[in-house]
Amino acid sequence: MEHYELCFQLNRVTWLAPELLPADPPRYQAFKGPGILQFQYRYVFMPAGLLTRLIVRTHEMIDRQNCWKYGCVLKWEGARAEVLEDRINKVISIKIE
């Protein structure tokens, strides 16, 4: 499963599969203000598992436990990014601060 980017290892005995995370986001500091960059990727056909694979690939950058089935908050060198998946409207939204 790790080879196909469906899960990643948290520690020696625990693995995490992002597809099995809670659907509701945890509480975290909101992204707002004039310096926020916002992007949206709109798909005619959005392949299943895009966000799952992103979470697996970037799990070392996830801000604490701010990761859920449809989104995550990443931290890297003083910057934060919020990545959200909207499967119904086939949109990936990204905010960077």
PDB file of C-alpha atoms in Angstrom:
ATOM      1  CA  MET A   1       0.000   0.000   0.000  1.00  0.00           C
ATOM      2  CA  GLU A   2       2.899   2.348   0.690  1.00  0.00           C
ATOM      3  CA  HIS A   3       4.273   1.704  -2.814  1.00  0.00           C
ATOM      4  CA  TYR A   4       0.960   2.885  -4.332  1.00  0.00           C
ATOM      5  CA  GLU A   5       0.853   5.960  -2.046  1.00  0.00           C
ATOM      6  CA  LEU A   6      -2.203   4.764  -0.130  1.00  0.00           C
ATOM      7  CA  CYS A   7      -0.600   4.933   3.335  1.00  0.00           C
ATOM      8  CA  PHE A   8       2.534   5.988   5.210  1.00  0.00           C
ATOM      9  CA  GLN A   9       4.327   4.879   8.349  1.00  0.00           C
ATOM     10  CA  LEU A  10       3.870   7.040  11.464  1.00  0.00           C
ATOM     11  CA  ASN A  11       6.218   5.005  13.655  1.00  0.00           C
ATOM     12  CA  ARG A  12       7.615   1.469  13.867  1.00  0.00           C
ATOM     13  CA  VAL A  13       4.212  -0.162  14.387  1.00  0.00           C
ATOM     14  CA  THR A  14       1.624   2.362  13.142  1.00  0.00           C
ATOM     15  CA  TRP A  15       0.585   3.116   9.565  1.00  0.00           C
ATOM     16  CA  LEU A  16      -1.890   5.774   8.444  1.00  0.00           C
ATOM     17  CA  ALA A  17      -4.207   5.526   5.425  1.00  0.00           C
ATOM     18  CA  PRO A  18      -5.497   9.050   4.627  1.00  0.00           C
ATOM     19  CA  GLU A  19      -8.636   7.639   2.987  1.00  0.00           C
ATOM     20  CA  LEU A  20      -9.682   6.379   6.444  1.00  0.00           C
ATOM     21  CA  LEU A  21      -9.260   9.736   8.234  1.00  0.00           C
ATOM     22  CA  PRO A  22     -12.311  11.578   9.614  1.00  0.00           C
ATOM     23  CA  ALA A  23     -14.272  13.594   7.037  1.00  0.00           C
ATOM     24  CA  ASP A  24     -14.592  16.657   9.298  1.00  0.00           C
ATOM     25  CA  PRO A  25     -11.616  19.023   9.540  1.00  0.00           C
ATOM     26  CA  PRO A  26      -9.946  19.650  12.906  1.00  0.00           C
ATOM     27  CA  ARG A  27      -9.832  23.157  14.364  1.00  0.00           C
ATOM     28  CA  TYR A  28      -6.839  25.126  13.154  1.00  0.00           C
ATOM     29  CA  GLN A  29      -5.866  28.753  12.649  1.00  0.00           C
ATOM     30  CA  ALA A  30      -7.776  30.088   9.643  1.00  0.00           C
ATOM     31  CA  PHE A  31      -6.044  31.373   6.531  1.00  0.00           C
ATOM     32  CA  LYS A  32      -7.087  34.997   6.090  1.00  0.00           C
ATOM     33  CA  GLY A  33      -5.627  38.366   5.345  1.00  0.00           C
ATOM     34  CA  PRO A  34      -4.292  40.324   2.383  1.00  0.00           C
ATOM     35  CA  GLY A  35      -1.123  38.258   1.947  1.00  0.00           C
ATOM     36  CA  ILE A  36      -2.845  34.950   1.211  1.00  0.00           C
ATOM     37  CA  LEU A  37      -2.247  33.352  -2.183  1.00  0.00           C
ATOM     38  CA  GLN A  38      -5.170  31.305  -3.457  1.00  0.00           C
ATOM     39  CA  PHE A  39      -5.272  28.770  -6.272  1.00  0.00           C
ATOM     40  CA  GLN A  40      -7.914  26.438  -7.610  1.00  0.00           C
ATOM     41  CA  TYR A  41      -7.493  23.479  -9.893  1.00  0.00           C
ATOM     42  CA  ARG A  42     -10.761  22.617 -11.633  1.00  0.00           C
ATOM     43  CA  TYR A  43     -11.134  19.274 -13.335  1.00  0.00           C
ATOM     44  CA  VAL A  44     -13.560  17.978 -15.922  1.00  0.00           C
ATOM     45  CA  PHE A  45     -12.631  14.543 -14.598  1.00  0.00           C
ATOM     46  CA  MET A  46     -10.830  14.476 -11.265  1.00  0.00           C
ATOM     47  CA  PRO A  47      -9.042  11.181 -10.662  1.00  0.00           C
ATOM     48  CA  ALA A  48      -9.796   9.523  -7.336  1.00  0.00           C
ATOM     49  CA  GLY A  49      -7.046   9.659  -4.728  1.00  0.00           C
ATOM     50  CA  LEU A  50      -5.340  12.939  -5.629  1.00  0.00           C
ATOM     51  CA  LEU A  51      -5.484  14.302  -2.093  1.00  0.00           C
ATOM     52  CA  THR A  52      -4.729  10.904  -0.561  1.00  0.00           C
ATOM     53  CA  ARG A  53      -1.518  10.676  -2.574  1.00  0.00           C
ATOM     54  CA  LEU A  54      -0.588  14.293  -1.720  1.00  0.00           C
ATOM     55  CA  ILE A  55      -1.007  13.565   1.993  1.00  0.00           C
ATOM     56  CA  VAL A  56       1.171  10.462   1.713  1.00  0.00           C
ATOM     57  CA  ARG A  57       3.875  12.288  -0.252  1.00  0.00           C
ATOM     58  CA  THR A  58       3.923  15.333   2.070  1.00  0.00           C
ATOM     59  CA  HIS A  59       3.147  13.704   5.438  1.00  0.00           C
ATOM     60  CA  GLU A  60       6.402  14.988   6.957  1.00  0.00           C
ATOM     61  CA  MET A  61       5.230  18.581   6.326  1.00  0.00           C
ATOM     62  CA  ILE A  62       1.733  18.203   7.812  1.00  0.00           C
ATOM     63  CA  ASP A  63       1.166  20.803  10.538  1.00  0.00           C
ATOM     64  CA  ARG A  64       0.678  18.658  13.674  1.00  0.00           C
ATOM     65  CA  GLN A  65      -2.495  16.634  13.298  1.00  0.00           C
ATOM     66  CA  ASN A  66      -4.153  18.976  10.787  1.00  0.00           C
ATOM     67  CA  CYS A  67      -5.055  16.335   8.289  1.00  0.00           C
ATOM     68  CA  TRP A  68      -8.456  14.890   7.420  1.00  0.00           C
ATOM     69  CA  LYS A  69     -10.038  12.955   4.580  1.00  0.00           C
ATOM     70  CA  TYR A  70     -10.667  16.010   2.390  1.00  0.00           C
ATOM     71  CA  GLY A  71      -7.804  18.323   3.334  1.00  0.00           C
ATOM     72  CA  CYS A  72      -4.577  19.059   5.147  1.00  0.00           C
ATOM     73  CA  VAL A  73      -2.473  21.943   6.424  1.00  0.00           C
ATOM     74  CA  LEU A  74       1.201  21.807   5.516  1.00  0.00           C
ATOM     75  CA  LYS A  75       4.121  23.761   7.036  1.00  0.00           C
ATOM     76  CA  TRP A  76       7.460  24.345   5.393  1.00  0.00           C
ATOM     77  CA  GLU A  77      10.146  26.919   6.228  1.00  0.00           C
ATOM     78  CA  GLY A  78       7.757  29.351   7.933  1.00  0.00           C
ATOM     79  CA  ALA A  79       5.022  29.072   5.299  1.00  0.00           C
ATOM     80  CA  ARG A  80       1.677  27.288   5.643  1.00  0.00           C
ATOM     81  CA  ALA A  81      -0.540  25.821   2.965  1.00  0.00           C
ATOM     82  CA  GLU A  82      -4.124  24.610   3.192  1.00  0.00           C
ATOM     83  CA  VAL A  83      -5.118  22.045   0.561  1.00  0.00           C
ATOM     84  CA  LEU A  84      -8.796  21.129   0.227  1.00  0.00           C
ATOM     85  CA  GLU A  85     -10.507  18.648  -2.062  1.00  0.00           C
ATOM     86  CA  ASP A  86     -14.083  19.156  -3.234  1.00  0.00           C
ATOM     87  CA  ARG A  87     -14.987  15.880  -4.925  1.00  0.00           C
ATOM     88  CA  ILE A  88     -18.501  16.979  -5.892  1.00  0.00           C
ATOM     89  CA  ASN A  89     -17.378  20.082  -7.801  1.00  0.00           C
ATOM     90  CA  LYS A  90     -14.078  18.481  -8.892  1.00  0.00           C
ATOM     91  CA  VAL A  91     -11.907  21.238  -7.405  1.00  0.00           C
ATOM     92  CA  ILE A  92      -8.642  21.277  -5.446  1.00  0.00           C
ATOM     93  CA  SER A  93      -8.258  24.585  -3.529  1.00  0.00           C
ATOM     94  CA  ILE A  94      -4.930  25.780  -2.162  1.00  0.00           C
ATOM     95  CA  LYS A  95      -4.271  28.724   0.166  1.00  0.00           C
ATOM     96  CA  ILE A  96      -0.700  29.745   1.035  1.00  0.00           C
ATOM     97  CA  GLU A  97       0.425  32.135   3.770  1.00  0.00           C
TER      98      GLU A  97
END
